[in-house]
Structure formats: C-alpha cells, structure tokens
Amino acid sequence: MFDFIRTHQRLMQFLLLLVIFPSFALFGLESYTSMGDSSTTVAKVDGQAITQPEWDAAQREQMERFRQMFGGQFDPKMFDTPEAKQDVLDGLIAERVLAAEAKRNKLSVSDQTLQQTIMGIAGLTTADGKFDVERYKSLLAAQGMTPAGYEASLRQDLVVQQVNAAIQSTAFAPDSLAKRLSELGEQEREVQYLTFKAADYAAQVKVTDDMLKAYYDKSNEFSVPEQVKAEYVVLTADALTAQISVSDADVKSYYEQNAKQYGVDEQRRASHILIAANKDAPAAEKAAAKAKAEKLLETLRKSPQDFAKLAKENSNDPGSAERGGDLDFFSKGMMVKPFEDAAFKLKQGELSDLVESDFGFHIIKVTAIKPATLKPLEQVKGEIANDIRKQLVSKKYAETADVFSNTVYEQSDSLKSVADKLKLKIETVNNLSRQPNPAVAATAPFNSPKFLSALFSDDSLKNKRNTEAVEVAPNTLIAGRVVDYKPASKRPFDEVKAQVRDRVVQVEALALAKKAGEEKLAALKAKDDATGFSATQTVSRAKSQGVNPALFLAVMKADTSKLPSYVGVEVPGQGYGVLRVIRVVQPTTVDKAKRQAEQQQITAALAQEEMQAYLDVLKEKAKVKILKPAVAKADGAE
C-alpha cells in the first residue's frame, strides 16, 4: 500500500510516444518545405530536398532509439551499415510522399482528435484525472521541443496515419489461401538422402597449366583493391581538456551561484495508520472508515505510546503495518500531496488530525526530522571543477572545431597549418582502402566509413587536397590527405599459383560430383531403388534443424504428385544431393487459434505489400530522386 501513496513519474510512456512518431517530432513540416538544391541534398521528393544533416539526424535518432530499447545489449555496429542507413533514408522518403499525398487530398486532423491523443498519453494525468499541463511542458522541454512544435508534428503524423490506414485496412487474406498456406507450413515429408561429396572426386581431377591460367585470368579472387597512404589529424574534446584549467576562485563562485544544487532537502520520518477508503467508495463505506479512524485517533491521543501496536493491528497498509506504521525517511514530492502537507507541518513526536487522501484516512506521527543541509565546498570541489571543465571544453571544442574545419578547407594543400595552429600531431597510415578494415578497431578515426569516403573522393585522390573535416564520433573531427595512391591490381600468378590450383581442383571436383549425381538421379527416375540412401528422416518447415538449407528447400519444393519422388540439388561448396521423398503427411488436427493468428499474419503481410506498392506509385508521382544512396544500386536501377 505504501507504493500507492508515493508519486510515480511516467516518463517512459511519454518517451514511447516520441519513439512512435520519431522523425516528424524532430523535424516537423518546416524541415522540408523550403530546401533548395545544394551539395548537402541527398534526395528530392516533389521538388523538395532531403539534406544530409536531416539524414544524419534521423540516423542518430534511430540509433538512440535502439540504444534505449536494447540497453546494455545494444551494439551500434549492427545498425551502422550502408543498408541500415539506406533504410533510414527510405523511411524519410516514405514520410514525405505520404505527407504530400495527404496534402493533395486535403486530409486533416481536428483539434479535438489531437487533444484526445495527447490526453491519452499515460502518465500525464494527475491523481484526480486532470491533465497535467506543467508535466507535459517539462517532458517536451527535456526533449528540446515546445508544445506548439510537437503538436504540429503530431498532427502531421496523425494525418499521414489516415493515408496508411486507408490502404492497409483494405487488405485481407481469403480463407482458402490462409488454409492452404497453413497446411503447407504444417505438412511433413519423409525423405532419404544420397550425397555425392566433391571431396571424394578430388583425386580424379587432372589439372593442367592451361586450366590454372584460365581460372586465374577470369577470377577476381586474387585482386588487390586500390589503396592509399594517408596523413591525418584528429581533433577531439578530450585533447582539449588538458588545455583547460579551473581555479579555486572559479569553483567557489560556481558553488555560491548554484548552492541549491548541492543542498539536501529536509527529510522527515513518519509512521502512519491507514484506514482504507477508495475515493470512489460509497458514502456509507467512507463514513464507516472515517468513524473507525476517528476512534483510533482518540485512543492515540490518550496513549500515543501505543501507535506501533495499533498500526500493526489496524492499518490497511501492509507494507508499513508490520513495521508499526514506519515509512522511513522521505522528502517533498515523494508522498501524495495531502499526506505530504500534513507531515511537513507536524513537529517531531506530534500526531496529526485525520488526513484524507485518495486511499482513505491517515493518522500520521512524525518520528524524526533531518533539516535541510548544504554540502560543504570541500566535499563537492572536485565535482564542481569537473562540471566547469566540461562546460569550458564543450565551448572551446565548438570554437576550435570551426577553426579546424575552416583551416583544412582554406589551406587545403597541407595539414601542417591546422596542426601548427591547434597543436595537433600529423599521423600517417598505410594501406587504406575504400572499405573499413575489419582487423582495425572500428573506433579508430581513420577506419571510419565517412572518413574513407572523403579520402577516396575525386578531389582528394586526383587533386591531392585535404578532405573536409569529418565527424566520425561525438566531439571527434578528422581531416586527411592522400600521400600515395596505388590503383587496384592483381597478385602475380606465380605468387598465387598454389591457391589457384586448390580452387581449380575444388571446382572440377564439384563438377564431377554433380555429373555423378545427375546420372544417378536419371537412373532413379527411370527405376526406383532405395539402395545407398540414408535412413528415413521427417522434415517440415517447423522441423528443419540440422538439415542443409539447400537440401531442405529442394525437399519442400519437390513434386509429390507421384511417390516416391526424386529431386537433385547442388550443395554449394560440398557436392550434390539426391533426395527421395517417400511420404507426405498432412496435419490431422486443426489449432483454430493458431490458424486465426496465421491468417492475421498473412493479412498483415499482404497489407505491407499493398502499402509498398502504393508507396512506389506515390514515389513516381512525387518524382523521387535519390542523389546519394547509401547502398549502390544495380546497373540500370533507379
């Protein structure tokens, strides 16, 4: 019951709403209504630009969302990939085309709907059911947002949801389709295997020099990618920390100006007896509870030493009753307001009058008081110095970052100027390629995909100019220049001849295994023969563990109109397999709940397909152009 009289913040529920409507909450409509062509434009929707800063911000927001979702298990490398970045850009484009379509169709959301949506956010109502405007504003402020900005963004999201709902709500899965797909998912097949391993045919391969040379000439396996030797300089906030000194006078001044921050509020320890009466209880029930509480209070005024005994016998707060009503120490803001107001008016050892809250009637006795205190300067001196230093470093970094960026750009023929000006060290690294080196720590600034992309740009490679200042981590900038460039090449044949021989033997052995398997398959189709096959194994889509994926797919795709059925399949890197399907077993019982859930899943999948098709149409209408994709498209792809 003690838990019921404490006040709980519901911040997480509100943050969840911000997760549901992420990008509009960050950018709003104004972020893309007046963007023109620029070097930062990564895509265009309906003539309006999506810029690199917007894309970067959306990626950072998504990473933060995953970090909050997965906690300590979050691994940023899982999401910091070209494919993940492209998904973010595709999401921004989808939002834009849907918003444009909503505008064309003059869709809108009423003030009442917007108000109801916001009031439905858990944790934003007081104990008496009223909307807590101040909490709403403070939570938005913590996110760097204003009510007007957030409500405009939320209104736009709700409008876009109307477009979504209009398409997805039309999808349905016919019963016959759902039934057929469910049966296929539950169907079991009894099968035997006959494998032709490539390793068993390796001894039969006769390798010639012409075969080796032909394989080498056609293969890209032995290519050495283009590489550069580069110089670079790195600016970090940490490097600036050593340049910042904080005096005792600074610490003292900060302490005096922010004394409240280092104070400890008054705390009180109290015991209480609760006679429960819910705020919605009938009048008679409340009257009975009040009468009982009044009688107890009368007894206590005569015998205050019996408080603990009476609390154990009568209190309806099980959490504190067994401790004689003791609630331990608390400060303001931890108890419901009527309880708090009464407790902080009492003197030590004094009994309260009856205090009514939403939980019933309380009798309160203050047992101890800890007055408000201020931590001495010496106790918090180190903490204050660190806080001041962080603020000064942050300010200095912002100033220095501008100098860094401008200098590497304006004096682009060397890194010496920026190194001398900011007292940075010029580092050298060899054998950098366009892709990060997995053998090098991902945190190494020169191994960042962003930096490598800048280093391998035409301006850097051909003109030998400094790269732009690239942010590779929070408060970390790097700039570099190419010292030496080696174009892509191929390792000499004599150097890799042994590896070529191994690959040729493997390829030829696979071909021999396939040939033998296909001959056996043709013979079995002409005349059934189970000789040499493995023991019978039952497989289904729910029982595919331990079965080679290539063999499993072949089994499930096999024509079973006539049994036994034979099918052959290449097993990549291993050889060839011949499968003998003996029997097909259909499910005998139907799990209606499971079938219904499967039908809902199928409907959801169809809805997604229809929505994607609709988005493709809208993209055509909006003349979407992706100018800087994260993932390169195939030749001919838009």
XYZ file of C-alpha atoms in Angstrom:
638
model
C 0.000 0.000 0.000
C 2.980 2.288 0.609
C 3.608 2.095 -3.134
C 0.155 3.591 -3.721
C 0.868 6.748 -1.735
C 4.143 7.513 -3.477
C 4.086 9.699 -6.602
C 5.410 7.951 -9.747
C 6.766 9.623 -12.847
C 5.544 8.085 -16.129
C 8.289 9.404 -18.330
C 8.835 6.158 -20.237
C 5.280 6.044 -21.570
C 5.676 9.522 -22.952
C 9.041 8.755 -24.477
C 7.412 5.759 -26.146
C 5.093 8.163 -27.955
C 8.115 10.096 -29.176
C 9.503 6.790 -30.466
C 6.276 6.070 -32.344
C 6.422 9.450 -34.101
C 10.178 9.961 -34.354
C 11.157 11.913 -37.414
C 8.318 14.424 -37.548
C 8.914 15.151 -33.863
C 12.476 16.022 -34.770
C 11.993 17.881 -37.994
C 8.375 18.978 -38.361
C 6.992 20.200 -41.664
C 9.255 23.213 -41.892
C 12.284 20.971 -42.308
C 11.473 20.207 -45.901
C 9.238 22.936 -47.224
C 11.903 25.325 -48.404
C 15.047 23.327 -49.121
C 16.741 24.091 -52.410
C 19.455 22.348 -54.382
C 22.748 22.173 -52.542
C 25.749 19.939 -52.115
C 24.085 18.532 -48.984
C 20.975 17.305 -50.821
C 20.748 13.501 -50.723
C 17.272 13.047 -52.197
C 14.405 15.071 -53.642
C 10.690 14.462 -53.116
C 8.152 16.513 -55.038
C 10.896 19.032 -55.789
C 11.800 19.417 -52.105
C 15.162 18.347 -50.716
C 16.120 15.882 -48.023
C 19.516 17.055 -46.808
C 22.485 15.216 -45.415
C 22.066 16.877 -41.960
C 18.454 15.667 -41.844
C 19.532 12.168 -42.832
C 22.324 12.192 -40.245
C 19.930 13.417 -37.546
C 17.419 10.675 -38.396
C 20.187 8.057 -38.179
C 21.344 9.378 -34.795
C 17.776 9.375 -33.540
C 17.258 5.788 -34.701
C 20.499 4.696 -33.018
C 19.392 6.373 -29.785
C 16.015 4.647 -30.037
C 17.724 1.264 -30.384
C 20.093 2.122 -27.528
C 17.129 2.797 -25.224
C 15.338 -0.306 -26.469
C 18.216 -2.801 -26.073
C 20.159 -1.209 -23.196
C 23.440 -2.949 -22.461
C 22.932 -5.391 -25.343
C 22.948 -2.582 -27.899
C 25.731 -2.893 -30.475
C 25.946 0.192 -32.720
C 27.888 -1.755 -35.362
C 24.765 -3.807 -36.120
C 22.955 -0.672 -37.292
C 25.830 1.444 -38.596
C 25.791 -0.204 -42.031
C 25.022 1.124 -45.535
C 21.847 -0.986 -45.601
C 20.605 0.404 -42.261
C 21.379 3.960 -43.382
C 19.535 3.376 -46.646
C 16.515 2.136 -44.664
C 16.508 5.407 -42.729
C 16.616 7.413 -45.967
C 13.849 5.266 -47.464
C 11.796 5.949 -44.330
C 12.262 9.710 -44.692
C 11.225 9.495 -48.340
C 8.135 7.434 -47.444
C 7.123 10.040 -44.855
C 7.496 12.826 -47.373
C 5.466 11.174 -50.154
C 2.705 10.208 -47.713
C 2.616 13.750 -46.337
C 2.427 15.127 -49.873
C -0.435 12.765 -50.712
C -2.291 13.742 -47.537
C -1.906 17.385 -48.510
C -3.161 16.737 -52.045
C -6.236 15.007 -50.613
C -6.771 17.839 -48.092
C -6.742 15.426 -45.151
C -6.731 16.979 -41.712
C -6.987 16.178 -38.010
C -9.388 18.063 -35.784
C -8.259 19.889 -32.655
C -10.436 17.525 -30.629
C -8.705 14.426 -32.053
C -5.293 15.954 -31.394
C -6.295 16.841 -27.841
C -7.679 13.353 -27.148
C -4.477 11.765 -28.480
C -2.273 13.852 -26.208
C -4.520 13.367 -23.175
C -4.378 9.626 -23.769
C -0.624 9.562 -23.093
C -0.073 7.572 -19.909
C 1.472 9.490 -17.027
C 0.221 12.941 -17.993
C -2.823 12.983 -15.737
C -2.966 13.809 -12.037
C -4.424 11.549 -9.348
C -7.836 13.168 -9.819
C -7.798 12.517 -13.583
C -6.884 16.039 -14.723
C -4.347 16.682 -17.487
C -1.019 17.830 -16.015
C -0.036 20.697 -18.317
C 3.188 21.507 -16.455
C 4.443 17.935 -16.647
C 3.577 17.867 -20.356
C 5.607 21.032 -20.955
C 8.568 19.852 -18.867
C 8.771 16.493 -20.648
C 8.735 18.232 -24.013
C 11.373 20.686 -22.846
C 13.588 17.753 -21.850
C 13.419 16.669 -25.493
C 14.233 20.183 -26.727
C 10.694 20.701 -28.014
C 7.852 23.153 -27.481
C 4.159 22.214 -27.211
C 3.393 24.092 -30.443
C 6.157 22.333 -32.372
C 5.335 18.906 -31.010
C 1.603 19.296 -31.609
C 2.214 20.385 -35.216
C 4.393 17.320 -35.720
C 1.885 15.016 -34.034
C -0.967 16.467 -36.101
C 1.008 15.725 -39.271
C 1.702 12.155 -38.127
C -1.980 11.579 -37.465
C -2.789 12.887 -40.948
C -0.253 10.512 -42.509
C -1.747 7.649 -40.496
C -5.034 8.283 -42.276
C -3.326 7.624 -45.612
C -1.700 4.486 -44.181
C -4.959 3.191 -42.741
C -6.871 3.794 -45.953
C -4.582 1.360 -47.781
C -3.690 -1.222 -45.161
C -7.248 -1.646 -43.891
C -8.332 -2.916 -47.316
C -6.040 -5.948 -47.238
C -7.498 -9.356 -46.463
C -6.443 -12.986 -46.817
C -9.094 -15.348 -48.269
C -9.846 -18.331 -46.037
C -8.773 -20.725 -48.792
C -5.383 -19.037 -49.155
C -4.796 -18.923 -45.398
C -5.848 -22.579 -45.072
C -3.541 -23.680 -47.900
C -0.547 -21.774 -46.547
C -1.168 -23.097 -43.029
C -1.339 -26.675 -44.324
C 1.893 -26.216 -46.236
C 3.536 -24.857 -43.097
C 2.431 -27.867 -41.022
C 2.958 -30.505 -43.723
C 5.637 -33.128 -43.007
C 7.659 -35.043 -45.584
C 9.531 -38.307 -45.088
C 12.750 -38.225 -47.077
C 16.025 -40.097 -47.669
C 19.319 -38.619 -48.839
C 22.065 -39.809 -51.164
C 25.048 -37.458 -51.230
C 27.875 -37.129 -53.758
C 30.711 -35.335 -51.961
C 33.115 -33.273 -54.031
C 35.995 -34.358 -51.802
C 35.522 -37.940 -52.976
C 36.191 -36.875 -56.580
C 39.213 -34.623 -55.986
C 41.678 -37.431 -56.776
C 40.125 -37.842 -60.237
C 40.805 -34.229 -61.250
C 43.620 -33.796 -63.778
C 44.933 -30.226 -63.592
C 46.850 -28.588 -66.442
C 48.702 -25.277 -66.556
C 46.185 -24.013 -69.127
C 43.345 -24.696 -66.663
C 45.170 -22.802 -63.926
C 45.915 -19.821 -66.186
C 42.337 -19.711 -67.470
C 40.915 -19.705 -63.943
C 43.364 -17.029 -62.822
C 42.531 -14.773 -65.786
C 38.776 -14.987 -65.223
C 38.780 -14.786 -61.411
C 38.661 -11.670 -59.256
C 39.653 -13.605 -56.135
C 43.266 -12.523 -56.331
C 42.680 -8.808 -56.848
C 44.255 -6.247 -54.555
C 41.922 -3.261 -54.083
C 43.134 0.275 -54.611
C 44.970 1.589 -51.571
C 46.310 4.858 -50.277
C 48.897 6.048 -47.845
C 47.450 8.995 -45.962
C 48.248 11.671 -43.427
C 45.591 12.785 -40.988
C 44.961 14.982 -37.959
C 42.298 14.396 -35.316
C 40.587 16.962 -33.110
C 38.829 15.621 -30.001
C 37.261 17.261 -26.980
C 39.428 15.040 -24.773
C 42.571 16.525 -26.299
C 41.388 19.998 -25.301
C 40.780 19.026 -21.674
C 44.463 19.322 -20.810
C 44.411 22.911 -22.070
C 41.641 23.907 -19.638
C 42.452 24.987 -16.081
C 39.860 25.697 -13.382
C 40.872 27.949 -10.483
C 39.696 27.710 -6.887
C 38.030 31.086 -7.363
C 36.029 29.692 -10.285
C 34.940 26.736 -8.170
C 33.905 28.913 -5.241
C 31.954 31.301 -7.453
C 30.115 28.425 -9.131
C 29.351 26.874 -5.742
C 27.862 30.097 -4.401
C 25.771 30.697 -7.519
C 24.426 27.140 -7.567
C 24.203 26.420 -3.839
C 20.763 24.872 -4.162
C 22.222 22.201 -6.436
C 24.458 20.994 -3.597
C 21.853 21.099 -0.880
C 19.987 18.200 0.674
C 16.284 18.932 1.203
C 14.659 18.473 4.568
C 13.598 14.872 5.177
C 11.064 13.531 7.596
C 10.479 10.093 9.034
C 6.907 9.265 9.853
C 4.647 6.413 10.815
C 1.028 6.223 9.760
C -2.132 4.221 10.228
C -4.251 3.949 7.087
C -7.930 3.113 7.230
C -8.601 2.390 3.565
C -11.481 4.008 1.686
C -11.243 4.317 -2.074
C -12.116 7.758 -3.442
C -14.963 6.188 -5.461
C -16.330 4.203 -2.496
C -19.980 4.690 -1.429
C -20.616 7.405 1.128
C -21.592 4.872 3.785
C -18.315 2.987 3.365
C -16.324 6.215 3.641
C -18.268 7.258 6.721
C -17.554 3.922 8.400
C -13.830 4.200 7.619
C -13.731 7.753 8.951
C -15.513 6.763 12.141
C -13.023 3.964 12.743
C -10.095 6.313 12.107
C -11.524 8.928 14.482
C -11.898 6.332 17.212
C -8.280 5.230 16.734
C -7.105 8.852 16.825
C -8.979 9.421 20.077
C -7.286 6.359 21.581
C -3.861 7.524 20.397
C -4.237 10.988 21.856
C -4.705 9.292 25.224
C -1.976 6.666 24.686
C 0.453 7.873 21.979
C 2.959 5.200 23.052
C 0.638 2.562 21.569
C 0.995 3.878 17.983
C 3.100 0.964 16.688
C 0.815 -1.615 18.328
C -2.358 -0.057 16.915
C -0.761 0.311 13.465
C 0.058 -3.404 13.337
C -3.485 -4.284 14.391
C -5.480 -1.778 12.313
C -3.555 -0.230 9.417
C -4.615 -1.253 5.901
C -1.147 -0.512 4.506
C 0.504 -3.960 4.687
C 3.889 -2.593 3.653
C 4.209 -0.412 6.739
C 1.754 -2.016 9.196
C 4.131 -4.865 10.055
C 6.753 -2.222 10.921
C 4.381 -0.403 13.262
C 3.415 2.031 10.511
C 7.013 3.201 9.847
C 7.527 4.753 6.379
C 11.228 5.597 6.797
C 12.602 8.987 5.665
C 11.079 10.876 2.740
C 11.358 14.338 1.237
C 8.873 16.557 -0.507
C 7.481 15.136 -3.725
C 7.597 11.505 -2.585
C 4.140 11.332 -0.996
C 0.683 12.254 -2.242
C 0.010 15.917 -1.541
C -2.480 15.728 1.396
C -0.149 13.337 3.230
C 2.923 15.466 2.452
C 1.286 18.741 3.501
C 0.258 17.307 6.862
C 3.562 15.552 7.586
C 5.671 18.651 6.915
C 3.559 20.793 9.269
C 3.980 18.497 12.283
C 6.641 18.768 14.945
C 8.673 15.726 15.929
C 6.565 13.346 18.039
C 3.334 15.171 17.175
C 0.177 13.416 15.943
C -1.808 14.740 13.010
C -5.545 15.148 12.740
C -7.247 12.811 10.275
C -5.754 13.266 6.805
C -7.880 12.187 3.865
C -6.266 11.069 0.583
C -7.434 9.030 -2.409
C -6.532 5.901 -0.411
C -8.506 6.612 2.736
C -7.883 8.208 6.120
C -4.392 8.557 7.617
C -3.196 9.199 11.140
C 0.395 10.465 10.912
C 3.095 10.704 13.536
C 6.431 12.356 12.705
C 9.209 10.390 14.416
C 12.356 12.167 13.166
C 13.395 15.261 11.191
C 16.554 15.783 9.145
C 16.861 19.513 8.451
C 17.920 20.757 5.035
C 21.699 20.864 4.731
C 24.270 22.171 2.301
C 27.225 20.033 1.294
C 30.472 21.798 2.240
C 32.543 23.218 -0.610
C 35.451 20.863 0.083
C 33.153 17.859 -0.352
C 31.972 18.888 -3.835
C 35.023 20.803 -5.026
C 36.207 18.062 -7.398
C 32.734 17.540 -8.807
C 32.300 21.269 -9.466
C 35.728 21.545 -11.100
C 34.828 18.677 -13.450
C 31.483 20.279 -14.321
C 33.119 23.627 -15.082
C 35.849 21.925 -17.093
C 33.271 20.023 -19.163
C 31.414 23.244 -19.924
C 34.601 25.047 -20.892
C 35.801 22.112 -23.001
C 32.458 21.953 -24.781
C 32.624 25.656 -25.554
C 36.270 25.503 -26.621
C 35.631 22.447 -28.781
C 32.810 24.232 -30.612
C 35.084 27.210 -31.261
C 38.092 25.068 -32.180
C 36.021 22.822 -34.466
C 35.161 25.855 -36.583
C 38.835 26.819 -36.802
C 39.745 23.202 -37.652
C 37.123 22.932 -40.411
C 37.932 26.310 -41.932
C 41.700 25.805 -41.885
C 41.728 22.366 -43.568
C 39.441 23.813 -46.239
C 41.106 27.173 -46.807
C 44.676 25.788 -46.738
C 43.881 22.550 -48.487
C 47.367 21.795 -49.823
C 48.724 20.681 -46.433
C 47.734 19.644 -42.921
C 50.674 21.479 -41.388
C 48.789 24.750 -40.970
C 45.966 23.254 -38.927
C 48.397 21.081 -36.945
C 50.574 24.083 -36.022
C 47.627 26.357 -35.250
C 45.865 23.879 -32.937
C 48.926 21.977 -31.673
C 47.831 18.689 -33.259
C 50.017 15.793 -34.376
C 50.071 14.699 -38.013
C 49.718 10.905 -38.150
C 50.435 8.575 -41.092
C 48.638 5.350 -42.006
C 49.297 2.883 -44.846
C 47.141 0.566 -46.949
C 43.776 2.236 -46.513
C 41.060 1.035 -48.880
C 37.561 2.322 -49.591
C 36.017 -0.022 -47.003
C 36.857 -0.145 -43.264
C 39.433 -2.743 -42.304
C 37.764 -5.352 -40.043
C 41.141 -6.084 -38.444
C 41.371 -2.496 -37.193
C 39.268 -1.191 -34.321
C 36.075 0.394 -35.585
C 36.735 3.293 -33.198
C 39.973 4.226 -34.990
C 39.137 7.584 -36.642
C 40.907 6.714 -39.915
C 38.864 3.484 -40.163
C 35.550 5.355 -40.270
C 33.442 4.799 -43.425
C 32.734 8.557 -43.553
C 36.423 9.458 -43.500
C 37.356 6.801 -46.059
C 34.605 8.044 -48.352
C 36.019 11.568 -48.145
C 39.594 10.334 -48.596
C 38.708 8.428 -51.772
C 36.758 11.315 -53.300
C 37.950 12.672 -56.642
C 39.109 15.935 -55.100
C 41.278 14.113 -52.583
C 42.646 11.454 -54.935
C 43.195 13.473 -58.096
C 43.902 16.935 -56.732
C 45.694 15.836 -53.550
C 43.664 18.274 -51.449
C 42.750 17.906 -47.786
C 39.487 16.188 -47.087
C 36.789 18.181 -45.366
C 36.572 17.932 -41.584
C 34.651 14.697 -40.972
C 32.797 13.984 -37.707
C 33.496 10.302 -37.014
C 32.236 10.253 -33.416
C 30.723 12.719 -30.950
C 33.200 15.571 -30.411
C 35.704 13.975 -32.809
C 36.766 15.507 -36.134
C 39.316 14.139 -38.582
C 40.784 15.519 -41.787
C 43.308 13.815 -44.037
C 45.106 13.915 -47.356
C 46.431 11.285 -49.753
C 50.222 10.909 -49.757
C 50.436 7.971 -52.170
C 47.875 6.122 -54.286
C 48.048 2.537 -55.567
C 45.386 1.590 -58.127
C 43.626 -1.764 -57.959
C 45.851 -4.628 -59.152
C 46.098 -8.382 -59.277
C 48.578 -10.503 -57.350
C 51.127 -12.160 -59.702
C 50.141 -15.599 -60.986
C 53.272 -17.294 -59.629
C 52.565 -15.872 -56.181
C 49.057 -17.363 -56.007
C 49.553 -20.466 -58.180
C 49.077 -22.877 -55.279
C 45.813 -21.190 -54.279
C 44.626 -21.253 -57.892
C 45.354 -24.988 -58.071
C 43.267 -25.621 -54.920
C 40.367 -23.657 -56.347
C 40.532 -25.435 -59.722
C 40.575 -28.843 -58.030
C 37.591 -27.828 -55.928
C 35.619 -26.539 -58.923
C 36.373 -29.589 -61.044
C 35.585 -31.982 -58.163
C 32.236 -30.259 -57.679
C 31.533 -30.672 -61.379
C 32.362 -34.404 -61.241
C 30.168 -34.860 -58.143
C 27.308 -33.083 -59.893
C 27.701 -35.177 -63.015
C 27.653 -38.402 -60.999
C 24.641 -37.206 -59.034
C 22.673 -36.228 -62.128
C 23.380 -39.612 -63.740
C 22.140 -41.368 -60.608
C 19.054 -39.130 -60.499
C 18.160 -40.009 -64.101
C 18.523 -43.730 -63.355
C 16.344 -43.500 -60.236
C 13.604 -41.660 -62.085
C 13.569 -44.488 -64.586
C 13.583 -47.194 -61.897
C 13.011 -46.757 -58.176
C 15.847 -48.058 -55.987
C 16.408 -47.196 -52.313
C 19.876 -48.753 -52.175
C 22.516 -46.495 -50.656
C 20.102 -43.890 -49.308
C 20.196 -42.675 -45.724
C 17.686 -43.648 -43.054
C 14.289 -42.018 -43.370
C 14.039 -38.538 -41.892
C 10.911 -36.453 -41.314
C 11.187 -32.770 -42.162
C 8.771 -29.869 -42.138
C 9.019 -26.135 -42.022
C 8.894 -26.454 -38.246
C 11.462 -29.294 -38.175
C 14.315 -28.131 -40.399
C 17.071 -28.045 -37.780
C 20.229 -29.840 -38.833
C 19.177 -30.086 -42.490
C 21.321 -28.350 -45.088
C 19.282 -25.337 -46.319
C 19.766 -26.244 -49.998
C 18.552 -29.813 -49.382
C 15.644 -28.613 -47.256
C 14.372 -26.228 -49.910
C 14.637 -28.937 -52.546
C 12.616 -31.350 -50.364
C 9.839 -28.843 -49.741
C 9.675 -27.840 -53.421
C 9.681 -31.403 -54.730
C 6.691 -32.532 -56.819
C 4.846 -35.094 -54.661
C 2.001 -35.918 -57.039
C 3.648 -39.317 -57.537
C 5.660 -41.055 -54.809
C 8.432 -41.868 -54.333
C 9.591 -38.590 -55.836
C 13.202 -37.824 -56.709
C 14.920 -34.460 -56.867
C 18.554 -33.414 -57.182
C 20.229 -30.296 -55.906
C 23.705 -28.785 -55.808
C 25.017 -28.223 -52.292
C 27.307 -25.174 -52.570
C 30.915 -25.972 -51.701
C 30.103 -29.602 -50.800
C 28.803 -31.526 -53.777
C 25.463 -32.834 -54.994
C 22.499 -34.390 -53.231
C 19.765 -36.729 -54.470
C 16.584 -36.735 -52.380
C 13.972 -39.465 -52.269
C 10.623 -38.218 -50.924
C 8.670 -41.244 -49.676
C 5.565 -39.859 -47.995
C 3.682 -36.628 -47.353
C 1.840 -36.319 -44.039
C -0.877 -33.690 -43.638
C -1.873 -32.417 -40.156
C -4.780 -34.354 -38.638
C -5.880 -31.732 -36.095
C -6.531 -28.056 -36.563
C -5.495 -25.480 -33.977
C -8.129 -22.816 -34.614
C -6.354 -20.158 -32.582
C -3.125 -20.802 -34.463
C -4.934 -20.727 -37.825
C -6.545 -17.425 -36.919
C -3.199 -15.961 -35.875
C -1.628 -17.181 -39.137
C -4.444 -15.602 -41.142
C -3.821 -12.318 -39.349
C -0.108 -12.586 -40.149
C -0.880 -13.257 -43.802
C -3.270 -10.310 -43.876
C -0.593 -8.104 -42.308
C 1.955 -9.277 -44.901
C -0.487 -8.541 -47.739
C -1.184 -5.124 -46.214
C 2.537 -4.373 -46.189
C 2.844 -5.469 -49.809
C -0.079 -3.265 -50.815
C 1.352 -0.350 -48.851
C 4.736 -0.775 -50.529
C 3.093 -0.883 -53.951
C 1.144 2.268 -53.081
C 4.344 3.973 -51.921
C 6.014 3.064 -55.233
C 3.159 4.772 -57.076
C 3.410 7.836 -54.844
C 7.175 7.986 -55.384
C 6.591 8.030 -59.130
C 4.022 10.798 -58.691
C 6.397 12.770 -56.447
C 9.302 12.195 -58.874
C 11.577 10.919 -56.123
C 15.278 11.087 -56.880
C 17.957 9.622 -54.633
C 21.117 11.576 -55.333
C 23.415 9.987 -52.749
C 22.298 6.439 -51.882
C 23.953 4.642 -49.000
C 23.777 1.363 -50.938
C 24.774 1.366 -54.592
C 22.013 0.289 -56.969
C 22.459 -2.331 -59.657
C 23.156 -1.071 -63.177
C 20.008 0.350 -64.697
C 18.185 0.630 -61.365
C 16.637 3.989 -60.451
